[in-house]
Amino acid sequence: MHLAYPAVLAVLLFCVGLYGVLARRNAILVLMSVELMLNAVNLNLVAFDVWLRDTVHAGQALTLFTIAIAAAEIGIGLAIVLMVYRNRGSSDVDRLRDTAEGHDGSSDEPDAIASAQKAEATA
């Protein structure tokens, strides 16, 4: 088997994953796109390991580590997305970015926070 076939498939998988990360608004779809990108990297690692006929099989060993890290990443990522969905009512990435910046687009400064707390206490 030629090296070009898995390499082209890995490039296509990586491009689909990159498009998903850049274009999607749903946090779960972004996590799925990151997984596609990691699987493209795993495919390249195994393909080059077979092509180079490595006796140590370092590409396959590194692929196992990458799969373990991806499993931990998706577990923690899904837990964060579920907590954000429960608190905010949406997993839309753009809405989450807007709520982090504040309503007027300015950053939260300590003086602004103190004055807001003082106004809330007097009300």
XYZ file of N, CA and C in Angstrom:
369
model
N 0.840 -1.184 0.000
C 0.000 0.000 0.000
C 0.883 1.245 0.000
N 0.492 2.221 -0.787
C 1.256 3.454 -0.862
C 0.974 4.327 0.349
N 1.917 5.187 0.663
C 1.759 6.102 1.790
C 0.787 7.228 1.460
N 0.567 7.463 0.183
C -0.279 8.591 -0.228
C -1.734 8.405 0.182
N -2.244 7.184 0.170
C -3.662 6.970 0.490
C -4.010 7.370 1.917
N -3.314 6.849 2.931
C -3.660 7.296 4.290
C -3.304 8.757 4.532
N -2.283 9.268 3.858
C -1.920 10.673 4.044
C -2.999 11.603 3.495
N -3.553 11.269 2.343
C -4.624 12.086 1.767
C -5.877 11.996 2.632
N -6.188 10.799 3.113
C -7.342 10.634 3.996
C -7.154 11.426 5.289
N -5.941 11.431 5.826
C -5.662 12.192 7.045
C -5.790 13.693 6.797
N -5.344 14.157 5.652
C -5.477 15.575 5.325
C -6.947 15.959 5.202
N -7.734 15.112 4.567
C -9.169 15.392 4.443
C -9.859 15.406 5.808
N -9.535 14.435 6.663
C -10.102 14.410 8.012
C -9.711 15.653 8.802
N -8.452 16.032 8.697
C -7.976 17.199 9.432
C -8.662 18.468 8.928
N -8.842 18.591 7.625
C -9.502 19.781 7.071
C -10.969 19.854 7.489
N -11.653 18.715 7.518
C -13.044 18.705 7.976
C -13.113 19.099 9.445
N -12.183 18.589 10.245
C -12.142 18.955 11.655
C -11.818 20.422 11.863
N -10.903 20.956 11.080
C -10.546 22.365 11.190
C -11.719 23.254 10.802
N -12.438 22.876 9.761
C -13.638 23.620 9.375
C -14.679 23.584 10.493
N -14.828 22.429 11.109
C -15.787 22.304 12.197
C -15.428 23.164 13.396
N -14.154 23.257 13.707
C -13.727 24.093 14.841
C -13.948 25.565 14.529
N -13.652 25.978 13.318
C -13.742 27.400 12.974
C -15.153 27.856 12.653
N -15.996 26.988 12.122
C -17.303 27.425 11.624
C -18.470 27.098 12.551
N -18.330 26.133 13.419
C -19.462 25.706 14.237
C -19.621 26.579 15.461
N -20.861 26.683 15.924
C -21.155 27.461 17.118
C -21.468 26.576 18.312
N -21.892 25.361 18.067
C -22.240 24.458 19.148
C -20.961 23.867 19.744
N -20.846 23.896 21.061
C -19.618 23.454 21.716
C -19.394 21.952 21.545
N -20.453 21.177 21.492
C -20.296 19.731 21.320
C -19.768 19.412 19.920
N -20.239 20.132 18.911
C -19.715 19.922 17.559
C -18.262 20.365 17.441
N -17.872 21.381 18.199
C -16.470 21.795 18.217
C -15.606 20.692 18.835
N -16.087 20.082 19.917
C -15.343 18.969 20.519
C -15.240 17.783 19.562
N -16.306 17.501 18.822
C -16.255 16.414 17.845
C -15.268 16.722 16.724
N -15.173 17.980 16.343
C -14.224 18.370 15.300
C -12.786 18.244 15.783
N -12.552 18.554 17.038
C -11.210 18.363 17.608
C -10.855 16.878 17.606
N -11.824 16.030 17.898
C -11.582 14.587 17.846
C -11.246 14.124 16.431
N -11.908 14.687 15.427
C -11.561 14.349 14.033
C -10.123 14.736 13.720
N -9.706 15.892 14.203
C -8.334 16.329 13.959
C -7.336 15.393 14.644
N -7.643 14.970 15.864
C -6.756 14.035 16.559
C -6.705 12.680 15.859
N -7.828 12.227 15.328
C -7.832 10.964 14.590
C -7.029 11.064 13.293
N -7.024 12.227 12.672
C -6.189 12.411 11.477
C -4.705 12.303 11.841
N -4.348 12.872 12.968
C -2.956 12.768 13.426
C -2.610 11.314 13.742
N -3.533 10.594 14.387
C -3.302 9.180 14.701
C -3.124 8.349 13.437
N -3.920 8.644 12.425
C -3.791 7.920 11.162
C -2.420 8.155 10.537
N -1.948 9.386 10.581
C -0.605 9.675 10.063
C 0.473 8.967 10.863
N 0.343 8.934 12.181
C 1.348 8.267 13.007
C 1.453 6.784 12.674
N 0.321 6.128 12.556
C 0.333 4.691 12.259
C 0.817 4.436 10.826
N 0.393 5.273 9.887
C 0.806 5.071 8.487
C 2.312 5.236 8.324
N 2.885 6.258 8.957
C 4.328 6.445 8.841
C 5.090 5.387 9.622
N 4.515 4.875 10.698
C 5.161 3.791 11.434
C 5.245 2.528 10.575
N 4.169 2.233 9.857
C 4.172 1.061 8.974
C 5.094 1.301 7.782
N 5.085 2.510 7.244
C 5.899 2.807 6.063
C 7.399 2.760 6.379
N 7.775 3.229 7.563
C 9.196 3.232 7.934
C 9.664 1.891 8.480
N 8.738 0.972 8.713
C 9.047 -0.349 9.265
C 9.862 -0.228 10.553
N 9.352 0.581 11.460
C 10.021 0.812 12.739
C 9.899 -0.436 13.607
N 11.024 -0.907 14.128
C 10.990 -2.109 14.964
C 10.468 -1.813 16.362
N 10.587 -0.584 16.795
C 10.110 -0.211 18.123
C 8.616 0.108 18.098
N 8.084 0.414 16.937
C 6.682 0.812 16.755
C 6.357 2.046 17.590
N 7.191 3.053 17.448
C 7.001 4.284 18.212
C 5.750 5.028 17.771
N 5.399 4.969 16.511
C 4.194 5.640 16.021
C 2.934 5.052 16.619
N 2.902 3.731 16.735
C 1.731 3.087 17.317
C 1.643 3.347 18.820
N 2.789 3.379 19.492
C 2.793 3.682 20.924
C 2.340 5.113 21.174
N 2.809 6.031 20.353
C 2.393 7.431 20.489
C 0.909 7.589 20.175
N 0.398 6.773 19.264
C -1.029 6.797 18.955
C -1.855 6.365 20.162
N -1.396 5.362 20.898
C -2.110 4.943 22.102
C -2.150 6.056 23.142
N -1.042 6.761 23.318
C -1.021 7.898 24.248
C -1.963 9.007 23.782
N -1.994 9.250 22.483
C -2.876 10.287 21.945
C -4.341 9.912 22.146
N -4.669 8.643 21.993
C -6.047 8.188 22.217
C -6.425 8.359 23.677
N -5.506 8.043 24.589
C -5.786 8.206 26.017
C -5.995 9.671 26.375
N -5.172 10.546 25.830
C -5.317 11.986 26.095
C -6.616 12.501 25.484
N -6.972 12.011 24.304
C -8.225 12.440 23.665
C -9.433 11.989 24.474
N -9.362 10.798 25.060
C -10.476 10.324 25.884
C -10.631 11.187 27.136
N -9.525 11.549 27.753
C -9.592 12.424 28.931
C -10.095 13.808 28.544
N -9.644 14.295 27.409
C -10.065 15.622 26.941
C -11.551 15.671 26.650
N -12.073 14.645 26.033
C -13.495 14.654 25.696
C -14.337 14.480 26.950
N -13.862 13.725 27.918
C -14.596 13.585 29.174
C -14.689 14.891 29.939
N -13.577 15.584 30.068
C -13.569 16.869 30.774
C -14.316 17.921 29.961
N -14.140 17.901 28.649
C -14.828 18.874 27.799
C -16.336 18.733 27.857
N -16.819 17.500 27.814
C -18.262 17.287 27.908
C -18.812 17.676 29.269
N -18.034 17.438 30.327
C -18.475 17.851 31.660
C -18.593 19.377 31.734
N -17.641 20.082 31.160
C -17.683 21.552 31.156
C -18.867 22.038 30.325
N -19.084 21.441 29.167
C -20.197 21.863 28.311
C -21.534 21.614 29.003
N -21.679 20.484 29.682
C -22.926 20.205 30.394
C -23.167 21.198 31.527
N -22.122 21.563 32.254
C -22.287 22.539 33.333
C -22.631 23.926 32.775
N -22.008 24.296 31.674
C -22.325 25.583 31.051
C -23.759 25.569 30.533
N -24.199 24.458 29.955
C -25.570 24.364 29.450
C -26.587 24.452 30.583
N -26.274 23.824 31.704
C -27.188 23.896 32.848
C -27.267 25.305 33.421
N -26.135 25.999 33.450
C -26.113 27.349 34.023
C -26.636 28.414 33.074
N -26.302 28.327 31.801
C -26.649 29.370 30.830
C -27.865 29.034 29.973
N -28.167 27.761 29.808
C -29.297 27.371 28.977
C -28.945 27.227 27.510
N -27.678 27.348 27.158
C -27.254 27.227 25.769
C -25.797 26.796 25.726
N -25.440 26.060 24.681
C -24.042 25.691 24.493
C -23.453 26.407 23.274
N -24.076 27.513 22.892
C -23.612 28.316 21.766
C -22.325 29.036 22.152
N -21.256 28.806 21.397
C -19.948 29.354 21.736
C -19.946 30.880 21.634
N -20.640 31.435 20.649
C -20.669 32.894 20.495
C -21.378 33.564 21.664
N -22.467 32.975 22.145
C -23.177 33.549 23.292
C -22.334 33.473 24.550
N -21.557 32.401 24.694
C -20.700 32.273 25.865
C -19.592 33.312 25.837
N -19.072 33.597 24.659
C -18.036 34.609 24.530
C -18.600 35.992 24.852
N -19.843 36.259 24.430
C -20.470 37.550 24.711
C -20.741 37.729 26.193
N -21.153 36.680 26.886
C -21.431 36.813 28.312
C -20.153 36.976 29.116
N -19.045 36.446 28.631
C -17.780 36.594 29.350
C -17.254 38.019 29.249
N -17.528 38.707 28.149
C -17.030 40.057 27.963
C -17.879 41.092 28.668
N -19.065 40.780 29.025
C -19.963 41.753 29.632
C -20.938 42.276 28.599
N -21.937 43.012 29.055
C -22.981 43.484 28.145
C -22.511 44.618 27.252
N -21.634 45.480 27.766
C -21.196 46.614 26.962
C -19.899 46.356 26.221
N -19.334 45.171 26.356
C -18.120 44.842 25.629
C -16.853 45.234 26.351
N -16.968 45.883 27.514
C -15.773 46.296 28.246
C -15.356 45.191 29.198
N -14.111 45.228 29.587
C -13.630 44.218 30.514
C -14.032 44.597 31.929
N -14.163 43.607 32.785
C -14.550 43.852 34.165
C -13.335 44.336 34.942
N -13.377 45.580 35.376
C -12.301 46.154 36.169
C -12.702 46.098 37.631
N -11.739 46.105 38.549
C -12.073 46.029 39.966
C -12.913 47.214 40.435
N -12.678 48.435 39.898
C -13.462 49.609 40.300
C -14.917 49.464 39.850
N -15.123 48.930 38.641
C -16.481 48.759 38.137
C -17.223 47.710 38.953
N -16.534 46.669 39.367
C -17.164 45.629 40.177
C -17.516 46.178 41.549
N -16.603 46.953 42.136
C -16.860 47.519 43.461
C -18.029 48.494 43.417
N -18.111 49.326 42.374
C -19.214 50.277 42.286
C -20.541 49.562 42.039
N -20.524 48.461 41.292
C -21.750 47.694 41.064
C -22.205 47.024 42.362
N -21.266 46.532 43.166
C -21.637 45.930 44.431
C -22.170 46.984 45.400
N -21.579 48.189 45.381
C -22.036 49.266 46.248
C -23.438 49.706 45.860
N -23.715 49.798 44.546
C -25.045 50.194 44.089
C -26.077 49.118 44.432
N -25.658 47.854 44.371
C -26.582 46.772 44.721
C -26.886 46.766 46.218
N -25.901 47.111 47.018
C -26.089 47.112 48.465
C -27.015 48.257 48.887
N -26.938 49.396 48.192
C -27.791 50.531 48.568
C -29.208 50.371 48.050
N -29.422 49.535 47.060
C -30.765 49.377 46.474
C -31.668 48.527 47.300
